[in-house]
mmCIF file with all atom_site columns, C-alpha atoms in Angstrom:
data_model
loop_
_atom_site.group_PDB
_atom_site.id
_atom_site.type_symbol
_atom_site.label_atom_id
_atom_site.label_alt_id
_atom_site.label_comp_id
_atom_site.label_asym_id
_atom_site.label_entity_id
_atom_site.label_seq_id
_atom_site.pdbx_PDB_ins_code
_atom_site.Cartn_x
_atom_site.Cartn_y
_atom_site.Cartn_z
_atom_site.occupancy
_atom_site.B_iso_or_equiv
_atom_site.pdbx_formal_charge
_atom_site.auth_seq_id
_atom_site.auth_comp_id
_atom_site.auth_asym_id
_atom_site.auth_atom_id
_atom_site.pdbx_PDB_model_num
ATOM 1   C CA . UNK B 1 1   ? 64.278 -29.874 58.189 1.00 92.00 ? 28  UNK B CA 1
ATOM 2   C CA . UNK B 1 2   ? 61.483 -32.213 59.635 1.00 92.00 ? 29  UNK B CA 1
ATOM 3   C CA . UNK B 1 3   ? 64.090 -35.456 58.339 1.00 93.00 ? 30  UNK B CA 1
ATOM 4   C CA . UNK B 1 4   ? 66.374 -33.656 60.845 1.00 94.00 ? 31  UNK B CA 1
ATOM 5   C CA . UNK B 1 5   ? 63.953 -32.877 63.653 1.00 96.00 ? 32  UNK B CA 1
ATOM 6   C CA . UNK B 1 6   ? 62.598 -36.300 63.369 1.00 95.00 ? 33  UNK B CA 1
ATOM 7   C CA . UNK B 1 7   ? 66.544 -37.530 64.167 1.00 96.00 ? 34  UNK B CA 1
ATOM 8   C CA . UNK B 1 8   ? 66.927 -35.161 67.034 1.00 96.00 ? 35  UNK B CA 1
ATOM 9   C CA . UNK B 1 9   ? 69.025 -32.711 65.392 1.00 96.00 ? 36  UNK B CA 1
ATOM 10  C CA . UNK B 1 10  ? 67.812 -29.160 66.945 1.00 97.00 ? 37  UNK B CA 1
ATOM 11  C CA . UNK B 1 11  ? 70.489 -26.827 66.276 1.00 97.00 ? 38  UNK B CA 1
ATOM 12  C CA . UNK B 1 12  ? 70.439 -25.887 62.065 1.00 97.00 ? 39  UNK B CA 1
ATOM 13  C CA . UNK B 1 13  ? 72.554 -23.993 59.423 1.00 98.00 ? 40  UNK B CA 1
ATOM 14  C CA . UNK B 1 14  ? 70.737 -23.576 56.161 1.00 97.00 ? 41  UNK B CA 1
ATOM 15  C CA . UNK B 1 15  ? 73.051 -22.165 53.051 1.00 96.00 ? 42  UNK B CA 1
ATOM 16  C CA . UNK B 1 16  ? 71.278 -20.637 50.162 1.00 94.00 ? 43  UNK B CA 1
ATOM 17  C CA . UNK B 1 17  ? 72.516 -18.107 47.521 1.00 92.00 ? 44  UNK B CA 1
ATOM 18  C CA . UNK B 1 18  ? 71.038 -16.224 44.555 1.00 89.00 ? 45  UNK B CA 1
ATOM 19  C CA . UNK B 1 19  ? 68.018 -13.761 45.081 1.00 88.00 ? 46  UNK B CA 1
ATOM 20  C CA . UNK B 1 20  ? 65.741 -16.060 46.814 1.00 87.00 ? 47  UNK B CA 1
ATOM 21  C CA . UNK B 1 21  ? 68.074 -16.080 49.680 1.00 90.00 ? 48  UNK B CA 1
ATOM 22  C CA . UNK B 1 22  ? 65.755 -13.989 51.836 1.00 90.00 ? 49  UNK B CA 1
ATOM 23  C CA . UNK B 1 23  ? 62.589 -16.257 50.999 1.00 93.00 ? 50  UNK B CA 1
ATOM 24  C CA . UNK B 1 24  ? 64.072 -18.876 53.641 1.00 92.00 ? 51  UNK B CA 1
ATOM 25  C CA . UNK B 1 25  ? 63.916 -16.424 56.175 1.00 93.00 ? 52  UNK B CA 1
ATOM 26  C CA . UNK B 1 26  ? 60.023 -15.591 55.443 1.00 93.00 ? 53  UNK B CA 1
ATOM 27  C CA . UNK B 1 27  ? 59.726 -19.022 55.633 1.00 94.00 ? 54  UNK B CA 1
ATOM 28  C CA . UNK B 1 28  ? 61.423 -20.253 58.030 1.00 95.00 ? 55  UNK B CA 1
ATOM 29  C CA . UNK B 1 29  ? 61.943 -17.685 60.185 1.00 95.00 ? 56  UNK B CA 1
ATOM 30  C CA . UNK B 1 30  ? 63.847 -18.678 63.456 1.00 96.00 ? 57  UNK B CA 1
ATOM 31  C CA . UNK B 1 31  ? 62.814 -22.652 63.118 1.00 96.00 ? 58  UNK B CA 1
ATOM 32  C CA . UNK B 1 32  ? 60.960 -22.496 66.355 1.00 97.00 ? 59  UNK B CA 1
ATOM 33  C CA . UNK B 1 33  ? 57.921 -23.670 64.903 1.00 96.00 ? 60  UNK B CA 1
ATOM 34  C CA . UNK B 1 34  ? 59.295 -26.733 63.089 1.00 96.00 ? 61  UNK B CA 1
ATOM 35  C CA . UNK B 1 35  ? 60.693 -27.457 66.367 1.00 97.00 ? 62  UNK B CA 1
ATOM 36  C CA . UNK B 1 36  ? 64.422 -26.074 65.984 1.00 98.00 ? 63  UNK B CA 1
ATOM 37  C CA . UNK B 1 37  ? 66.002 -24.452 69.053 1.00 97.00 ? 64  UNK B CA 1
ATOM 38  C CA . UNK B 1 38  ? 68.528 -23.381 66.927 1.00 97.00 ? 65  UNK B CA 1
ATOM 39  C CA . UNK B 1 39  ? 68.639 -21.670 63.491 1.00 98.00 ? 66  UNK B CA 1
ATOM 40  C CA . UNK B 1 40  ? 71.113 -19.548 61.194 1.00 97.00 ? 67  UNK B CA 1
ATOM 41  C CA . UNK B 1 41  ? 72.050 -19.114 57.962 1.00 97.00 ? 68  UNK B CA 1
ATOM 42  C CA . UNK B 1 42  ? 74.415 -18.645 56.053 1.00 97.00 ? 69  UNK B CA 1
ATOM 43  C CA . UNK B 1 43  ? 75.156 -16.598 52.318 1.00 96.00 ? 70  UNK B CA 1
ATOM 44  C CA . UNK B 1 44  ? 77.040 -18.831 49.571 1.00 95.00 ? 71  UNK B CA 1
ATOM 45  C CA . UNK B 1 45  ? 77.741 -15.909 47.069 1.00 93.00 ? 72  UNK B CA 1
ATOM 46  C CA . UNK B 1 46  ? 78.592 -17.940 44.154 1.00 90.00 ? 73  UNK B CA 1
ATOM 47  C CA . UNK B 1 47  ? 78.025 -20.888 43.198 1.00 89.00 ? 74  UNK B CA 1
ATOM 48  C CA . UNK B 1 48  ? 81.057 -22.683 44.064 1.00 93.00 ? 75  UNK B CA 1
ATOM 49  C CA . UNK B 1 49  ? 79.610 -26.471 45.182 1.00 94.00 ? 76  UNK B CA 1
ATOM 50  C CA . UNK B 1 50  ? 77.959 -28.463 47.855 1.00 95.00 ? 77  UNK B CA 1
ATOM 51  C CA . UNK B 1 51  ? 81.144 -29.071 49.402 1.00 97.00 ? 78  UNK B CA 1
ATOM 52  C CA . UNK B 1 52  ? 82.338 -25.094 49.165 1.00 97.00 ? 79  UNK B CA 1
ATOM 53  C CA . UNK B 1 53  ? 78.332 -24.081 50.588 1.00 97.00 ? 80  UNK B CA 1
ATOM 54  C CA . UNK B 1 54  ? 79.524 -27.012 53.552 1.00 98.00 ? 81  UNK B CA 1
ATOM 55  C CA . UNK B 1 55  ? 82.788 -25.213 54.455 1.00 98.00 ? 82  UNK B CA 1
ATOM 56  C CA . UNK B 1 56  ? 80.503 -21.852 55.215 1.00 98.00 ? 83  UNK B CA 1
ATOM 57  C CA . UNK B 1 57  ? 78.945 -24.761 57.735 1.00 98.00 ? 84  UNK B CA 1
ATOM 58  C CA . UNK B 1 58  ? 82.964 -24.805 59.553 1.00 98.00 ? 85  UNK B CA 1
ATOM 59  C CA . UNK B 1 59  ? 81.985 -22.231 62.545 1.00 98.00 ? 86  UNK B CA 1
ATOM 60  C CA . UNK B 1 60  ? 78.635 -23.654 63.132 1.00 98.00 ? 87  UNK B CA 1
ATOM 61  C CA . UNK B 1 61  ? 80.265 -27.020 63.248 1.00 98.00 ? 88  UNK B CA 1
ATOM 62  C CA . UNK B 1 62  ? 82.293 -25.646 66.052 1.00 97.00 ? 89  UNK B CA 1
ATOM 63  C CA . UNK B 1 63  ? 84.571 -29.176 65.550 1.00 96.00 ? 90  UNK B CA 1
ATOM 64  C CA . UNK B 1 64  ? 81.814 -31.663 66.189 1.00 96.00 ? 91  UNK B CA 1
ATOM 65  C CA . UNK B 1 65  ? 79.521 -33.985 63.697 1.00 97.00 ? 92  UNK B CA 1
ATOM 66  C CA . UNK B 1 66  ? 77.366 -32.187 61.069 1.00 98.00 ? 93  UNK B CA 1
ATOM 67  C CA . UNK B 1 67  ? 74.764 -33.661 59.476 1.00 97.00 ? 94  UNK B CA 1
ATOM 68  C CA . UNK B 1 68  ? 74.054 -32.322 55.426 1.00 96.00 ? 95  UNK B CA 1
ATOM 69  C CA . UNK B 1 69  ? 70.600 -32.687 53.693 1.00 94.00 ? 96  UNK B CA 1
ATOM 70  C CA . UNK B 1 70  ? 70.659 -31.029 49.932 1.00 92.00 ? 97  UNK B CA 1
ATOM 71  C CA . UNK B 1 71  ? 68.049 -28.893 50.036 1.00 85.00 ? 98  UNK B CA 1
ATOM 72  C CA . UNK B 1 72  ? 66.512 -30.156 46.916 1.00 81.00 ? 99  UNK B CA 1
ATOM 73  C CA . UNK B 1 73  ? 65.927 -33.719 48.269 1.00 76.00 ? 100 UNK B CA 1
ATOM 74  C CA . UNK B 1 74  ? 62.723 -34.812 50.000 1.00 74.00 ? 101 UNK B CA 1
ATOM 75  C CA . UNK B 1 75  ? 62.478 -37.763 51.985 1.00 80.00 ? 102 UNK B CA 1
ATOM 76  C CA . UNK B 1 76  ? 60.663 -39.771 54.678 1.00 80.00 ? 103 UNK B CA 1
ATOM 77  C CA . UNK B 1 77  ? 62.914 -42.075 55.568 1.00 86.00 ? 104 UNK B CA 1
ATOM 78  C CA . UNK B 1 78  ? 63.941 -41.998 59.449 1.00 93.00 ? 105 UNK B CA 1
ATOM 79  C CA . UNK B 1 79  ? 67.812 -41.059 59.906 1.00 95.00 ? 106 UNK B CA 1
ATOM 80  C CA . UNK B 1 80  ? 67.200 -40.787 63.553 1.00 96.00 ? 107 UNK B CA 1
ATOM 81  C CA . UNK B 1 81  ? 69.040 -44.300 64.123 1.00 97.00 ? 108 UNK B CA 1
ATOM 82  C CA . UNK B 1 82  ? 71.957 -43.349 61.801 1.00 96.00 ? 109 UNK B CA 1
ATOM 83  C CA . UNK B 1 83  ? 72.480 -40.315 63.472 1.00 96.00 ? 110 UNK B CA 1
ATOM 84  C CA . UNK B 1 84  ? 72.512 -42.076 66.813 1.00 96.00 ? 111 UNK B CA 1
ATOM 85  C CA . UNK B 1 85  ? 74.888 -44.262 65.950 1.00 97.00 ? 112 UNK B CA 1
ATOM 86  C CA . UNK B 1 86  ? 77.456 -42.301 63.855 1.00 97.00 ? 113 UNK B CA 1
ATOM 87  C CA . UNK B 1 87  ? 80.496 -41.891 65.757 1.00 95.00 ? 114 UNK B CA 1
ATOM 88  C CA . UNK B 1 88  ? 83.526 -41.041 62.998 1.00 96.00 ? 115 UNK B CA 1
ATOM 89  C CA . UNK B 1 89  ? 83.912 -40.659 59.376 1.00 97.00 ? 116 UNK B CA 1
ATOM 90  C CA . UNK B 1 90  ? 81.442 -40.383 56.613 1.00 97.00 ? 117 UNK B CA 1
ATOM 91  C CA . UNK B 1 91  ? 78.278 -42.060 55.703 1.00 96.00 ? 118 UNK B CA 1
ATOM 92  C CA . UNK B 1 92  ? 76.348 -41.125 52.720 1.00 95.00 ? 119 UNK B CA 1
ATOM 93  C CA . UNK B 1 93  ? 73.150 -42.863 52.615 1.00 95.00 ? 120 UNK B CA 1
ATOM 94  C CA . UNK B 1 94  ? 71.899 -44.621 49.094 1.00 95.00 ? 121 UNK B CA 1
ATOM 95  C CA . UNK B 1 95  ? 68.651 -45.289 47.196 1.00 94.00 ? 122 UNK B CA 1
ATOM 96  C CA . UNK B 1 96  ? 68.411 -47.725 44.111 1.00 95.00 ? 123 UNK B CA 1
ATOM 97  C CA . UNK B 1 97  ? 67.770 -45.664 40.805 1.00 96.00 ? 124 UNK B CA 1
ATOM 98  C CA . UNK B 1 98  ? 66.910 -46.637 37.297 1.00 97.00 ? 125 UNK B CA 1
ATOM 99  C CA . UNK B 1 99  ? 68.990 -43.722 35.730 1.00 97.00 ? 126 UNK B CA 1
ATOM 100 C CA . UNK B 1 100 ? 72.489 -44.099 38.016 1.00 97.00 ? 127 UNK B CA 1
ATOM 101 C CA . UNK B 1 101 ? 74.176 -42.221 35.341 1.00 96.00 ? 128 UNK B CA 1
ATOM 102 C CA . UNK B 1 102 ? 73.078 -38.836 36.139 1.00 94.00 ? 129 UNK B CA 1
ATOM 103 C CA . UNK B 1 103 ? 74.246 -39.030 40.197 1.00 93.00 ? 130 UNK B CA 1
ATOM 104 C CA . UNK B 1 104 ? 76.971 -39.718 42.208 1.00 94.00 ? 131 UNK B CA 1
ATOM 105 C CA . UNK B 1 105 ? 77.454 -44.035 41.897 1.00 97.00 ? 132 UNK B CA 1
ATOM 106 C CA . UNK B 1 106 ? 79.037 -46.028 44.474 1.00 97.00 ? 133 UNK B CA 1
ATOM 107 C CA . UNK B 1 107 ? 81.338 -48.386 43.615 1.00 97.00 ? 134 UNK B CA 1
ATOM 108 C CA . UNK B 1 108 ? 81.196 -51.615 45.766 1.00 97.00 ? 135 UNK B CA 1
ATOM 109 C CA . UNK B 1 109 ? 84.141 -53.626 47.433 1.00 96.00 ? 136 UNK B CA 1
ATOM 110 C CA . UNK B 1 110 ? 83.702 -56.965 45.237 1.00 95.00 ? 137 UNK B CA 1
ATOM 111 C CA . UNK B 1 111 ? 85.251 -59.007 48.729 1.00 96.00 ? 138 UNK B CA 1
ATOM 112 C CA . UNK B 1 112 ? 82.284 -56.438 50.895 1.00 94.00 ? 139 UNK B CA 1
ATOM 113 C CA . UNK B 1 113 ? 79.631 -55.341 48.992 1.00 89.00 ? 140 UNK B CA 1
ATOM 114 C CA . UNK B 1 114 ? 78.633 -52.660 52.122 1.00 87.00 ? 141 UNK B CA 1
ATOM 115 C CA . UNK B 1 115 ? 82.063 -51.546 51.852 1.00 92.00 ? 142 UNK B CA 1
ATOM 116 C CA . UNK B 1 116 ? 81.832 -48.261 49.236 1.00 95.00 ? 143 UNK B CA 1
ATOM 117 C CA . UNK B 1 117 ? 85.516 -48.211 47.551 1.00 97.00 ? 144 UNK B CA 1
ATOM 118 C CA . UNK B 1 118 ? 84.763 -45.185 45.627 1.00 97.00 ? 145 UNK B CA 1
ATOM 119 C CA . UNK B 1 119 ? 82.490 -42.761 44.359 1.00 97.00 ? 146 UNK B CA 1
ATOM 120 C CA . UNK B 1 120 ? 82.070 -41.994 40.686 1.00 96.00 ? 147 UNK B CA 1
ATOM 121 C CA . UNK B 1 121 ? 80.267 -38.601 39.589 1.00 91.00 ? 148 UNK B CA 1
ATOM 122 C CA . UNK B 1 122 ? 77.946 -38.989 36.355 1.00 92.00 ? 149 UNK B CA 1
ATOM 123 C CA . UNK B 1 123 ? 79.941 -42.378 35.605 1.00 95.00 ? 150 UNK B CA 1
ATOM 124 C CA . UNK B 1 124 ? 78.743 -42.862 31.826 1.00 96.00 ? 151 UNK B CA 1
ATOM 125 C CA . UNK B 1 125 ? 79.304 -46.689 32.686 1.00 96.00 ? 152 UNK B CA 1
ATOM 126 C CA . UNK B 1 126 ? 77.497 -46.761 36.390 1.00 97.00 ? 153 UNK B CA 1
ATOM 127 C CA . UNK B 1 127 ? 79.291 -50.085 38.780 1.00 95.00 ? 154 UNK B CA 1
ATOM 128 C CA . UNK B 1 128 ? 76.422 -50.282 40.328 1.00 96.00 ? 155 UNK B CA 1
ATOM 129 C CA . UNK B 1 129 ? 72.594 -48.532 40.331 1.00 96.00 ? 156 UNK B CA 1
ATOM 130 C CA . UNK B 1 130 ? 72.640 -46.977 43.428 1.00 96.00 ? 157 UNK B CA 1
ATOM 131 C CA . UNK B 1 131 ? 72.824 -43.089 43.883 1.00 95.00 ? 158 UNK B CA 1
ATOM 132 C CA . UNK B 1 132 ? 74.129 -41.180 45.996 1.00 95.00 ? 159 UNK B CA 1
ATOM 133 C CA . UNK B 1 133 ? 70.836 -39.040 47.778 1.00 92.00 ? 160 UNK B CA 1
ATOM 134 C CA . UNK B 1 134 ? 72.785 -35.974 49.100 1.00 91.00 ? 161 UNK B CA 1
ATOM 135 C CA . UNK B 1 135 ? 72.358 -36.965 52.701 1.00 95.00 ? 162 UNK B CA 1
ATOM 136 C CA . UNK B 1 136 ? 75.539 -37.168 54.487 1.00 97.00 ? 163 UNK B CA 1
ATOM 137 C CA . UNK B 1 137 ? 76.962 -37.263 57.995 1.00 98.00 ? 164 UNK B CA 1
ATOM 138 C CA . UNK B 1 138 ? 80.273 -35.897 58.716 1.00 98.00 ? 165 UNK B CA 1
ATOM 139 C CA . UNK B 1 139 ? 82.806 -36.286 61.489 1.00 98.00 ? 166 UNK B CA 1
ATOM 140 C CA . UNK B 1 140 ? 84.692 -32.863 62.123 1.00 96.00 ? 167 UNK B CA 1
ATOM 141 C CA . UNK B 1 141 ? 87.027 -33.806 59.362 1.00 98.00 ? 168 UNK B CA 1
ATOM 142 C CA . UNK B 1 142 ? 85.147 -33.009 56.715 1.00 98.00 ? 169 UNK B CA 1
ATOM 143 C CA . UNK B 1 143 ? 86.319 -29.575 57.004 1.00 98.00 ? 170 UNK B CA 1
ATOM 144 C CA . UNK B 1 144 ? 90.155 -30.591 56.925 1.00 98.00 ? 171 UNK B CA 1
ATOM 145 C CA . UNK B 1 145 ? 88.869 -31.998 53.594 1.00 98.00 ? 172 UNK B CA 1
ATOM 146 C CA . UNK B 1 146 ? 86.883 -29.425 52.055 1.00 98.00 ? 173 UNK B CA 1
ATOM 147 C CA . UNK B 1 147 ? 90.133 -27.154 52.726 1.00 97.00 ? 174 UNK B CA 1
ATOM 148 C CA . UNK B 1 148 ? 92.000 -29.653 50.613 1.00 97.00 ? 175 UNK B CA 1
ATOM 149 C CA . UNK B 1 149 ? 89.783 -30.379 47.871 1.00 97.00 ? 176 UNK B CA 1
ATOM 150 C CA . UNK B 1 150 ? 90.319 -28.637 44.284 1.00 96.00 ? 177 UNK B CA 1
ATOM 151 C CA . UNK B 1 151 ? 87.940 -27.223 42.129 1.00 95.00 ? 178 UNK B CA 1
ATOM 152 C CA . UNK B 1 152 ? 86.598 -29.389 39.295 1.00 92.00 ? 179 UNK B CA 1
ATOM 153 C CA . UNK B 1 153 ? 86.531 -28.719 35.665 1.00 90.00 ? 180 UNK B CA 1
ATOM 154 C CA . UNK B 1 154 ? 82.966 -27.077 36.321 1.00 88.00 ? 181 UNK B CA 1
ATOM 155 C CA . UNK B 1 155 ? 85.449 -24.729 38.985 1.00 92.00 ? 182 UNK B CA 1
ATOM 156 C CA . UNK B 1 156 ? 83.652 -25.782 42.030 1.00 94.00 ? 183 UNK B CA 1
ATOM 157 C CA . UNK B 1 157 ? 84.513 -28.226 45.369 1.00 95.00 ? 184 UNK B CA 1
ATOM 158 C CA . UNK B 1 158 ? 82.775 -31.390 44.470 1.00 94.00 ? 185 UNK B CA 1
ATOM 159 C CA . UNK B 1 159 ? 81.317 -33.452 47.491 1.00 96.00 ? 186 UNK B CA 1
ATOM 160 C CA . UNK B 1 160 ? 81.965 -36.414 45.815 1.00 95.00 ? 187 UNK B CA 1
ATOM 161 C CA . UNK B 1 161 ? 85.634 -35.423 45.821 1.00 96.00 ? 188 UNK B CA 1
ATOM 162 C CA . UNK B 1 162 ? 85.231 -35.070 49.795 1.00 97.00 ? 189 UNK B CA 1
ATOM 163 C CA . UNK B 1 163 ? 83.481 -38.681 50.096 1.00 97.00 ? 190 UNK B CA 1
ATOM 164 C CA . UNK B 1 164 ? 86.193 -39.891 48.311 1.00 97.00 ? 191 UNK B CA 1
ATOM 165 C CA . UNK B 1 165 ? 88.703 -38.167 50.696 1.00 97.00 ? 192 UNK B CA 1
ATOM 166 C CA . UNK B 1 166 ? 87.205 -40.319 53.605 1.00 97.00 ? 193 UNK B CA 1
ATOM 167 C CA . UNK B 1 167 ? 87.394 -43.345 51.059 1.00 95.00 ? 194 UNK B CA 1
#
């Protein structure tokens, strides 16, 4: 939440599921003192994937940007400029790895190596050794995609199946 707050993003959604759920609140409480003016949450009953726990995000959204950070990722890295600048589209931000194979691996534009031409999930044969960190930013499309997407052979809606959607 502080990578957020740092960026300038005030106004939160926080999904969670399973019988912790109501630990966030104790936590958390209304955000106020990590310097949200805005906080809710929001119930994912099953576990159906990041992307599925995003489209309970579609109301909050209310047809603008949304920024995503998995809740299992810590960084302290400023998005503050990425999120000034973001206008449409998707951007997924990347960190070099030394095990590739167990995240989501860009694959690189040989003519444009900043162009991303696809994402691979768990690739056994990585194209590059760059993960995918679970930070995103979304234009209001994401939602048009999520509604789209299938379920994988695990039966959930795969963000990487979204990214690739805006690929």
């Amino acid at each position: 939440i502080q990578t957020l707050v740092q960026a300038g993003v005030t106004e939160v959604i926080v999904v969670t599921g399973g019988p912790h759920a109501g630990d966030f609140v104790r936590v958390l409480k209304n955000g106020k003192e990590l310097g949200l003016k805005h906080l809710e949450y929001a119930y994912q009953e099953h576990e159906g994937g990041i992307a599925q726990a995003l489209g309970l995000c579609e109301d909050f959204a209310d047809g603008g940007d949304i920024a995503v950070i998995l809740g299992d990722n810590t960084t302290d890295a400023s998005i503050a400029e990425a999120v000034r600048s973001f206008r449409e589209g998707a951007m997924v931000f990347l960190r070099q790895v030394p095990d590739p194979e167990r995240f989501g691996v860009p694959v690189f534009d040989p003519a444009d190596p900043r162009r991303i031409i696809a994402i691979e999930e768990k690739p056994a044969q990585p194209k590059s050794n760059y993960a995918v960190t679970g930070l995103y930013l979304y234009d209001h499309h994401v939602f048009e995609f999520i509604h789209r997407a299938k379920p994988s052979a695990r039966g959930e809606l795969e963000i990487t199946d979204v990214n690739n959607m805006y690929i």
